[in-house]
Amino acid sequence: VQAALGWVVRETATNVLRHGDPRHCWIRLARTRDAVVLEVENDGAGATRPLGSADGDDGGGGSGLAGLRVRLGALGGSLTAGAVGDDLFRVTATVPLTARPDTNGHLAPPPEPSAAPSVLPEER
């Protein structure tokens, strides 16, 4: 969760500086019972979306907001981006706390609460 949200902060901060001229940028982090929610908002309308793209989707697979959607999706999370009113632009990333990627980067199900602990062969 921490690494994924770190990517969101880096990408959105880069976009704020690269694509606009805001006076303020706010970064909010909140933990709910089941997820971590990160919001990045700025008052430079359109500042966090690549030029020519209405929703901030740059079509790339490893960078930009589209790349963040892929990274967060692999953890069962989501990313939304868009205008809020006339002068604000907001990116919201949500990652469930139960997200556990397996060794192949796919989302692994959380352990069952009643499941017995696993025993490694050398512990037997």
CSV table of C-alpha atoms in Angstrom, one decimal:
chain,number,residue,atom,x,y,z
A,1,VAL,CA,0.0,0.0,0.0
A,2,GLN,CA,2.8,2.4,0.9
A,3,ALA,CA,4.7,1.8,-2.3
A,4,ALA,CA,1.6,2.2,-4.5
A,5,LEU,CA,0.6,5.4,-2.8
A,6,GLY,CA,4.2,6.7,-3.1
A,7,TRP,CA,3.9,6.3,-6.9
A,8,VAL,CA,0.6,8.3,-6.8
A,9,VAL,CA,2.3,11.2,-4.9
A,10,ARG,CA,5.3,11.3,-7.2
A,11,GLU,CA,3.2,11.2,-10.4
A,12,THR,CA,0.6,13.7,-9.3
A,13,ALA,CA,3.2,16.1,-7.9
A,14,THR,CA,5.1,15.9,-11.2
A,15,ASN,CA,1.9,16.6,-13.1
A,16,VAL,CA,1.0,19.6,-10.9
A,17,LEU,CA,4.4,21.2,-11.7
A,18,ARG,CA,4.5,20.1,-15.3
A,19,HIS,CA,1.0,20.8,-16.6
A,20,GLY,CA,-0.2,23.9,-14.7
A,21,ASP,CA,0.5,26.9,-12.6
A,22,PRO,CA,-1.5,26.3,-9.3
A,23,ARG,CA,-1.1,28.5,-6.3
A,24,HIS,CA,-1.9,25.6,-3.9
A,25,CYS,CA,-1.7,21.9,-3.9
A,26,TRP,CA,-3.2,19.8,-1.1
A,27,ILE,CA,-2.2,16.2,-0.3
A,28,ARG,CA,-4.6,14.4,2.1
A,29,LEU,CA,-4.1,10.9,3.5
A,30,ALA,CA,-6.8,9.1,5.4
A,31,ARG,CA,-7.2,5.6,6.7
A,32,THR,CA,-10.7,4.1,6.9
A,33,ARG,CA,-11.5,0.7,8.4
A,34,ASP,CA,-10.8,-1.1,5.2
A,35,ALA,CA,-8.7,1.1,3.0
A,36,VAL,CA,-6.2,4.0,2.7
A,37,VAL,CA,-7.4,7.0,0.6
A,38,LEU,CA,-5.0,9.5,-0.8
A,39,GLU,CA,-6.3,12.8,-2.4
A,40,VAL,CA,-4.1,15.2,-4.3
A,41,GLU,CA,-5.9,18.4,-5.2
A,42,ASN,CA,-4.7,21.7,-6.8
A,43,ASP,CA,-6.2,25.0,-7.8
A,44,GLY,CA,-4.5,25.2,-11.2
A,45,ALA,CA,-7.5,23.8,-13.2
A,46,GLY,CA,-6.2,21.0,-15.4
A,47,ALA,CA,-2.8,21.0,-13.8
A,48,THR,CA,-2.7,17.3,-13.1
A,49,ARG,CA,-3.9,16.0,-16.4
A,50,PRO,CA,-1.8,15.7,-19.5
A,51,LEU,CA,-2.7,18.3,-22.1
A,52,GLY,CA,-5.3,17.2,-24.6
A,53,SER,CA,-6.8,14.7,-22.2
A,54,ALA,CA,-10.1,15.3,-20.5
A,55,ASP,CA,-9.7,12.7,-17.8
A,56,GLY,CA,-6.0,12.6,-17.3
A,57,ASP,CA,-5.6,9.3,-19.1
A,58,ASP,CA,-2.4,9.5,-21.1
A,59,GLY,CA,-2.8,6.0,-22.6
A,60,GLY,CA,0.6,4.9,-21.3
A,61,GLY,CA,1.2,1.6,-19.6
A,62,GLY,CA,3.8,2.5,-17.0
A,63,SER,CA,3.5,6.2,-16.3
A,64,GLY,CA,0.9,8.8,-15.9
A,65,LEU,CA,-2.5,8.4,-14.5
A,66,ALA,CA,-3.2,5.4,-16.7
A,67,GLY,CA,-0.2,3.6,-15.3
A,68,LEU,CA,-1.3,4.4,-11.8
A,69,ARG,CA,-4.7,2.9,-12.5
A,70,VAL,CA,-2.9,-0.3,-13.5
A,71,ARG,CA,-0.7,-0.4,-10.4
A,72,LEU,CA,-3.6,0.3,-8.0
A,73,GLY,CA,-5.8,-2.1,-9.9
A,74,ALA,CA,-3.3,-4.9,-9.3
A,75,LEU,CA,-3.8,-4.3,-5.5
A,76,GLY,CA,-7.6,-4.2,-5.8
A,77,GLY,CA,-7.5,-0.4,-5.6
A,78,SER,CA,-8.8,2.4,-7.8
A,79,LEU,CA,-7.9,5.9,-9.1
A,80,THR,CA,-10.2,8.7,-10.2
A,81,ALA,CA,-9.1,12.0,-11.6
A,82,GLY,CA,-11.1,15.0,-12.7
A,83,ALA,CA,-12.2,18.6,-12.3
A,84,VAL,CA,-13.9,19.6,-9.1
A,85,GLY,CA,-15.8,22.8,-9.7
A,86,ASP,CA,-14.3,25.5,-11.9
A,87,ASP,CA,-10.8,25.8,-10.6
A,88,LEU,CA,-9.9,22.6,-8.8
A,89,PHE,CA,-8.5,19.3,-10.0
A,90,ARG,CA,-8.5,16.2,-7.8
A,91,VAL,CA,-6.9,12.8,-8.0
A,92,THR,CA,-8.2,10.2,-5.5
A,93,ALA,CA,-6.4,6.9,-5.0
A,94,THR,CA,-8.0,4.1,-2.8
A,95,VAL,CA,-6.1,1.0,-1.8
A,96,PRO,CA,-7.7,-1.7,0.4
A,97,LEU,CA,-5.8,-2.6,3.5
A,98,THR,CA,-6.3,-6.3,2.7
A,99,ALA,CA,-4.6,-6.1,-0.6
A,100,ARG,CA,-1.7,-8.6,-0.7
A,101,PRO,CA,-0.1,-9.1,-4.1
A,102,ASP,CA,1.3,-12.6,-4.7
A,103,THR,CA,4.8,-13.2,-6.1
A,104,ASN,CA,3.5,-12.6,-9.6
A,105,GLY,CA,2.0,-9.2,-8.8
A,106,HIS,CA,-1.6,-10.6,-8.8
A,107,LEU,CA,-4.0,-9.9,-6.0
A,108,ALA,CA,-3.9,-12.7,-3.5
A,109,PRO,CA,-7.0,-13.3,-1.3
A,110,PRO,CA,-6.6,-12.3,2.4
A,111,PRO,CA,-6.1,-15.2,4.8
A,112,GLU,CA,-9.2,-16.8,6.3
A,113,PRO,CA,-9.6,-15.8,9.9
A,114,SER,CA,-10.3,-19.4,11.0
A,115,ALA,CA,-7.4,-20.9,8.9
A,116,ALA,CA,-4.7,-22.7,10.9
A,117,PRO,CA,-1.2,-21.2,10.6
A,118,SER,CA,0.9,-22.7,7.9
A,119,VAL,CA,3.9,-24.7,9.0
A,120,LEU,CA,7.1,-24.6,6.9
A,121,PRO,CA,8.8,-28.0,6.3
A,122,GLU,CA,11.8,-27.1,8.4
A,123,GLU,CA,9.5,-26.3,11.4
A,124,ARG,CA,8.0,-29.8,11.5
